[in-house]
mmCIF file of C-alpha atoms in Angstrom:
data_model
loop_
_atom_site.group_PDB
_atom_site.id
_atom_site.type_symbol
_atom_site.label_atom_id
_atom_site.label_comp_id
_atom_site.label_asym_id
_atom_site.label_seq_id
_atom_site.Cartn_x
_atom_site.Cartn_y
_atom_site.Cartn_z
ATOM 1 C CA UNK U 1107 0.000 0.000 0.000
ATOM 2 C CA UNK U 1108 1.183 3.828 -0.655
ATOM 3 C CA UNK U 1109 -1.910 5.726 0.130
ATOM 4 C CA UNK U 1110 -4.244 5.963 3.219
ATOM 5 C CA UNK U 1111 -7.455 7.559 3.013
ATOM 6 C CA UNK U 1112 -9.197 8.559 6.738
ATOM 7 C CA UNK U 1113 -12.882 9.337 6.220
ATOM 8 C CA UNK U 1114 -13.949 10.085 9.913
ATOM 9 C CA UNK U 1115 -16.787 11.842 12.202
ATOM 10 C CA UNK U 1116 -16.385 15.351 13.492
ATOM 11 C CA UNK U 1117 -14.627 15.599 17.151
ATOM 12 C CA UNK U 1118 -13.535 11.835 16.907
ATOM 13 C CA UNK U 1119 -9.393 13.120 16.740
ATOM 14 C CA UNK U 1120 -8.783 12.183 13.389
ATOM 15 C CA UNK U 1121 -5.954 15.116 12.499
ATOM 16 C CA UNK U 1122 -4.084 14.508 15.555
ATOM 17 C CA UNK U 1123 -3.888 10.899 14.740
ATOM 18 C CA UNK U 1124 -3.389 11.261 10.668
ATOM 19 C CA UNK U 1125 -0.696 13.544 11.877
ATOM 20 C CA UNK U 1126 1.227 10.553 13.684
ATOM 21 C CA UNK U 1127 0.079 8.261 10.952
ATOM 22 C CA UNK U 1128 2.206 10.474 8.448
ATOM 23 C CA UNK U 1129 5.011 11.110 10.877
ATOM 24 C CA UNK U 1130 5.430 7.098 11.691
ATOM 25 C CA UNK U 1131 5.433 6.313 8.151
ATOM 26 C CA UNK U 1132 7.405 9.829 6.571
ATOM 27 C CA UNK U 1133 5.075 10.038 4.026
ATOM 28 C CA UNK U 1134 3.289 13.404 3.259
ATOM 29 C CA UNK U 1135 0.007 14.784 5.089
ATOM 30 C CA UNK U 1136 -2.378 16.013 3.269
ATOM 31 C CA UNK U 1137 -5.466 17.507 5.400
ATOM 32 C CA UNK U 1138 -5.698 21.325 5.827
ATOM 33 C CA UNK U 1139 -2.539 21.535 3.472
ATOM 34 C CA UNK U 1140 -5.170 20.140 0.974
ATOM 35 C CA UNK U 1141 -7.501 23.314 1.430
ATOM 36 C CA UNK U 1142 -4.055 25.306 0.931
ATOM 37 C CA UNK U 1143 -3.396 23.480 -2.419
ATOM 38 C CA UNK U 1144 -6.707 24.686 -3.842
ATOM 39 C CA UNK U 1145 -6.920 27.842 -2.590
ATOM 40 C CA UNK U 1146 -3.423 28.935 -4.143
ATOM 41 C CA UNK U 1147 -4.436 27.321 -7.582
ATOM 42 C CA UNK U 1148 -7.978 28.496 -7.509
ATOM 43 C CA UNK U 1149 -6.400 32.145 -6.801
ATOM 44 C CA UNK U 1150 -9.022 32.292 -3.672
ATOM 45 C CA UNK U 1151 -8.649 33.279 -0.271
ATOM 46 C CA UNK U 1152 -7.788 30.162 1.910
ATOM 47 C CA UNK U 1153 -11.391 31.408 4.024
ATOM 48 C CA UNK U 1154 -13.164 30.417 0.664
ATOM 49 C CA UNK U 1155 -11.886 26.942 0.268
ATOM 50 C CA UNK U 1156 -12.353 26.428 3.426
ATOM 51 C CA UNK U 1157 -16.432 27.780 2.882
ATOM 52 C CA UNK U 1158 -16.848 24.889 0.098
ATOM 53 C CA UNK U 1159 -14.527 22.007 2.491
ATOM 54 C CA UNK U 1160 -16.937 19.362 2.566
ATOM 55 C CA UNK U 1161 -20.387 20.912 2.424
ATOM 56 C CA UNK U 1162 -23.241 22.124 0.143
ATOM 57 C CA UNK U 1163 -22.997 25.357 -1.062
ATOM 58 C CA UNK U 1164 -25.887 27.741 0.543
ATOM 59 C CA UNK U 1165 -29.496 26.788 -0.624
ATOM 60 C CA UNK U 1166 -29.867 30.748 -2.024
ATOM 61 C CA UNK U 1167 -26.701 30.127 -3.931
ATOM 62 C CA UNK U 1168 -27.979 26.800 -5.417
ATOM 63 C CA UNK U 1169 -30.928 28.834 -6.773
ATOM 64 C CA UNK U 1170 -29.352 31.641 -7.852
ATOM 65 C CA UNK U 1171 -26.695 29.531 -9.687
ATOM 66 C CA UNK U 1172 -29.510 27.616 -11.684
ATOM 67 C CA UNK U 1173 -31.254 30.659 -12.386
ATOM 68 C CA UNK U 1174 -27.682 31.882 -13.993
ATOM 69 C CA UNK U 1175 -27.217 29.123 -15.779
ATOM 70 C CA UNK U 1176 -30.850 29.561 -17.600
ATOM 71 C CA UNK U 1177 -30.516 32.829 -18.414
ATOM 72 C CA UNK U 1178 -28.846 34.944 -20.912
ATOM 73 C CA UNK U 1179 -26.192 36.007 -19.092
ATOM 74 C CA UNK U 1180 -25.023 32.448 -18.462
ATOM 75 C CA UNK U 1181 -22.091 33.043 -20.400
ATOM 76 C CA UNK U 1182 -20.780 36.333 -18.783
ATOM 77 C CA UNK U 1183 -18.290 35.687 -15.888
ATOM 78 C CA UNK U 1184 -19.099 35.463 -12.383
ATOM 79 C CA UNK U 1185 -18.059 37.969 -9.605
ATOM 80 C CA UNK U 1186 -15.126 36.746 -7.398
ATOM 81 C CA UNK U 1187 -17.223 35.682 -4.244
ATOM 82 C CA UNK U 1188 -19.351 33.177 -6.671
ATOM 83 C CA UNK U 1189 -16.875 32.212 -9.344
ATOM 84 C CA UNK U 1190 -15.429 29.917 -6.703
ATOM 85 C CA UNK U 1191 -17.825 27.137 -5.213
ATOM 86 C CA UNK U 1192 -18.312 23.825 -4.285
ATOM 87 C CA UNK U 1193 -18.179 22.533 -7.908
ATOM 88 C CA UNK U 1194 -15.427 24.100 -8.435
ATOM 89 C CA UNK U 1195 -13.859 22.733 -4.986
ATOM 90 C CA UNK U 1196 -14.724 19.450 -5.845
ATOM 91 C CA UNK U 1197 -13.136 19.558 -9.412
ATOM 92 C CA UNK U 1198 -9.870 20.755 -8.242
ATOM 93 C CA UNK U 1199 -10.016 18.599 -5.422
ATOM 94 C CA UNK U 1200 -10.572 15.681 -7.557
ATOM 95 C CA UNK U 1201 -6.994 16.984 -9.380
ATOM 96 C CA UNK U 1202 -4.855 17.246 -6.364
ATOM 97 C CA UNK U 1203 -5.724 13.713 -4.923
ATOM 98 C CA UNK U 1204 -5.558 12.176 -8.073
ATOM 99 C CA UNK U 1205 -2.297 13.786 -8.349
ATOM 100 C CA UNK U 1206 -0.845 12.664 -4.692
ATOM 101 C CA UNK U 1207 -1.701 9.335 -5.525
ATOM 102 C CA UNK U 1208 0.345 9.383 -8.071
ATOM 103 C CA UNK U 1209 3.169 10.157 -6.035
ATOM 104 C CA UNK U 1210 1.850 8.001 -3.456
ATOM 105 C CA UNK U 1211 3.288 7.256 -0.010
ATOM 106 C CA UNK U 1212 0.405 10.181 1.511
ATOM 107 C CA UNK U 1213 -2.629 9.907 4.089
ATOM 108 C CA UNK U 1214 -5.480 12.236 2.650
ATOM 109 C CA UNK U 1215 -7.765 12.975 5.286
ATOM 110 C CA UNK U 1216 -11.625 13.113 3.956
ATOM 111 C CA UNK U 1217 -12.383 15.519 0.799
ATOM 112 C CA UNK U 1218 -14.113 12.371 -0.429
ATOM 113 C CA UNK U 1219 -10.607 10.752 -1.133
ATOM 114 C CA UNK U 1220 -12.316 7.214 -0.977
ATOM 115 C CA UNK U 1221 -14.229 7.782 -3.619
ATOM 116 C CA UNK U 1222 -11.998 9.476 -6.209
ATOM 117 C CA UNK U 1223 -9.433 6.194 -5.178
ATOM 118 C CA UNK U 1224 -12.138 3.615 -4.719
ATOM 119 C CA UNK U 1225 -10.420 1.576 -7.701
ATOM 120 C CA UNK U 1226 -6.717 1.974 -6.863
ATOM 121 C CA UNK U 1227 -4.799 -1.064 -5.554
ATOM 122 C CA UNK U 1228 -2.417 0.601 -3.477
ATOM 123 C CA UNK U 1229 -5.040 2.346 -1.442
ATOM 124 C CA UNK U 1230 -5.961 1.497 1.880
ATOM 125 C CA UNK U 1231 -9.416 3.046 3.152
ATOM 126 C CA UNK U 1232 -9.701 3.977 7.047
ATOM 127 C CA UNK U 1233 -13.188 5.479 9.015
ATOM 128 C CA UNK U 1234 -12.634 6.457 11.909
ATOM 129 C CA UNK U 1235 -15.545 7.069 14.224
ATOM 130 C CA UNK U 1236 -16.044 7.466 18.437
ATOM 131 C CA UNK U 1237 -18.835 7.615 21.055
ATOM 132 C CA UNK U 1238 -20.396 11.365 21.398
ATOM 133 C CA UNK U 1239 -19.832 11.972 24.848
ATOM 134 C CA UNK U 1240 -15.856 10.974 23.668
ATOM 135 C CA UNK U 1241 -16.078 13.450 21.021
ATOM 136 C CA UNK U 1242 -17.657 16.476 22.593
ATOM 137 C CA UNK U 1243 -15.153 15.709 26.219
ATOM 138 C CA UNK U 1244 -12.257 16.027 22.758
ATOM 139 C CA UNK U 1245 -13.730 18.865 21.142
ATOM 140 C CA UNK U 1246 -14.303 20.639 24.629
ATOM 141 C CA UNK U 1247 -10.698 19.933 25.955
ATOM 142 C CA UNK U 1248 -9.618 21.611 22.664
ATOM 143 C CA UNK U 1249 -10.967 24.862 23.902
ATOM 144 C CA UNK U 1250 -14.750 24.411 22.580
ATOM 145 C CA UNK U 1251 -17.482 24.995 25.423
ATOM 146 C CA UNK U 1252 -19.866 22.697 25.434
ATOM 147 C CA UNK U 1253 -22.829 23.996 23.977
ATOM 148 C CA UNK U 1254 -20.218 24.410 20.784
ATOM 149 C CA UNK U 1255 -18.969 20.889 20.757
ATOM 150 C CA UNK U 1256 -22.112 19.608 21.028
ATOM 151 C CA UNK U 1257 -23.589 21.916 17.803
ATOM 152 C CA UNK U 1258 -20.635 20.822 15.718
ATOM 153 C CA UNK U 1259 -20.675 17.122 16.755
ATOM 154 C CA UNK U 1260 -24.848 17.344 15.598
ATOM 155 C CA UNK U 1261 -23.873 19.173 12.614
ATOM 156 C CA UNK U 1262 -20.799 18.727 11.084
ATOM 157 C CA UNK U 1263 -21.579 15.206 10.088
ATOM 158 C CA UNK U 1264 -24.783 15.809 8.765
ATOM 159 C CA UNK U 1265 -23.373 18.592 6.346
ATOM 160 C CA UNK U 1266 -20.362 16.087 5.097
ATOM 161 C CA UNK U 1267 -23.025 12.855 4.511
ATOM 162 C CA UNK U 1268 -25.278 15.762 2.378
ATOM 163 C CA UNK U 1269 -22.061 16.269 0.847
ATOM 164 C CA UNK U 1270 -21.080 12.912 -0.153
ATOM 165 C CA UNK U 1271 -24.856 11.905 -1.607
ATOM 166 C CA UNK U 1272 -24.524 15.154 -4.187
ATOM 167 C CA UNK U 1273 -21.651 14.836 -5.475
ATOM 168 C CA UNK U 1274 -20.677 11.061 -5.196
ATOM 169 C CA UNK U 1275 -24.529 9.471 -4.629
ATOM 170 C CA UNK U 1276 -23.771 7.221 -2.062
ATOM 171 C CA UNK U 1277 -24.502 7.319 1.984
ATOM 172 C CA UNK U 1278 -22.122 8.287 4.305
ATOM 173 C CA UNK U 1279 -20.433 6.735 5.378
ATOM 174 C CA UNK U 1280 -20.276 3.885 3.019
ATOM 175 C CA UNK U 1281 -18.933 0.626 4.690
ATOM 176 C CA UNK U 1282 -18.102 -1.361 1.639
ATOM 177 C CA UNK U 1283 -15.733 1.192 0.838
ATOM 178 C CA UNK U 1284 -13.375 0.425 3.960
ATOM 179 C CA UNK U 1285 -10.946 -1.664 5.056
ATOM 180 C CA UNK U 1286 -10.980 -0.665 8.562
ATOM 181 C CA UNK U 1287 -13.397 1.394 10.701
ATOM 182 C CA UNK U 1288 -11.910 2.282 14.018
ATOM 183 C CA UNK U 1289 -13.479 3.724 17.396
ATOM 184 C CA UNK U 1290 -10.985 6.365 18.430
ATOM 185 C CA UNK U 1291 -12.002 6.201 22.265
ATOM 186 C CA UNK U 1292 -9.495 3.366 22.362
ATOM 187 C CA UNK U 1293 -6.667 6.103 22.074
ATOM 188 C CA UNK U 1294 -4.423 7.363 19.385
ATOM 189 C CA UNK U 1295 -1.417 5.465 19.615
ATOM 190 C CA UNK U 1296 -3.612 2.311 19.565
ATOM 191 C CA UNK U 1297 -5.796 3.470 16.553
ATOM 192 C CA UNK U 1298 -2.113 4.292 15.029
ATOM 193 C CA UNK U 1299 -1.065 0.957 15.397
ATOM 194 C CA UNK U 1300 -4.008 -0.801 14.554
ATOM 195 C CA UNK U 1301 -4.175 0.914 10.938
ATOM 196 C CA UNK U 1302 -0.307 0.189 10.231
ATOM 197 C CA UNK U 1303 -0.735 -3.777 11.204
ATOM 198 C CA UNK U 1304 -3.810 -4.127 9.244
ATOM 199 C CA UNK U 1305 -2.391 -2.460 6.510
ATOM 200 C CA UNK U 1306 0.519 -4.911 6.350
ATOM 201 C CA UNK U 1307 -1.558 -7.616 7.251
ATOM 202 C CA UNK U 1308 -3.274 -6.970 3.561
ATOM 203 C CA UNK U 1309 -0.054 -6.084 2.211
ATOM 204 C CA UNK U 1310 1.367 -9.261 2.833
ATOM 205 C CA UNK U 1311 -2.181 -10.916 1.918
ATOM 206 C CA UNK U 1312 -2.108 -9.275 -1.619
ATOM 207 C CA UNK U 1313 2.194 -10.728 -1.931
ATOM 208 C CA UNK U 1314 0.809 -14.378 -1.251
ATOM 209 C CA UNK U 1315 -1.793 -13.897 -3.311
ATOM 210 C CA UNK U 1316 0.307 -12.620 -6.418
#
């Protein structure tokens, strides 16, 4: 294997651990830095990459967008704050994933990474999930109050599953897509571990195999 996916709920840890994942193997990170990529080639502020990361673009948008699209203007450029949406997020996205894994030995962190790699070989697909008490104790120890951690935990999720049924028409998450699905309460060195001996565990698998 030279690429890990993580697909994971909101709160459950998942950049602290990807971060370790990356550091234990050396290979590169890509999870905010991912945002950063598009952003610099879309020409956008990072804040409006970030606006499109994983969720529907605003419902008044939506409709405006189809109205521009039927109209006669259709063809005239868009001002800055609209040019740059969740299509467009998703298209360049699509680019810069297909273009790590190309490179390989890289853990992408969501962005629907599963799904754009879903037929690569060398791919190994992670969720990782956790309890909601676990996630909103995480979330609050990171500085959230609680009332915060607890909107976010409700949310968040709910935004990226809309996500994934536009623009990829499947549920989220989608087991058959994983090879491991991991509750995080059991600590991050642990989940750490677990991924890197299952991942050889199929590694070795696929060698017999061949």
């Amino acid at each position: 294997m030279r690429i890990i996916t993580i697909e994971r709920e909101y709160g459950c840890g998942t950049p602290v651990i990807a971060e370790k994942l990356a550091k234990r193997l050396g290979w590169k990170l890509w999870d905010q830095s991912l945002t950063d990529e598009i952003a610099k080639i879309a020409h956008v502020d990072i804040s409006a990459a970030k606006r499109c990361d994983e969720r529907l673009d605003p419902l008044v948008y939506r409709l405006a967008k189809t109205f521009w699209r039927g109209s006669y203007e259709r063809s005239l450029p868009l001002s800055d704050p609209g040019a740059f949406d969740t299509d467009c997020m998703v298209a360049m996205v699509q680019q810069v994933i297909e273009n790590a894994a190309k490179h390989g030995e890289c853990v992408i962190v969501g962005r629907g990474a599963p799904y754009f790699l879903r037929d690569r070989s060398d791919a190994f697909h992670v969720f990782l999930f956790a309890p909601r008490e676990y996630k909103v104790r995480r979330l609050m120890e990171s500085g959230q109050s609680q009332e915060a951690a607890e909107e976010l935990v409700d949310t968040v999720d709910q935004e990226r599953a809309a996500f994934i049924k536009k623009y990829f028409g499947k549920d989220w998450p989608n087991r058959h897509l994983y090879h491991l699905m991991i509750n995080t309460s059991m600590g991050d060195e642990l989940v750490v571990e677990t991924i890197l001996n299952s991942m050889a565990t199929v590694d070795r698998a696929a060698g017999v195999a061949r």
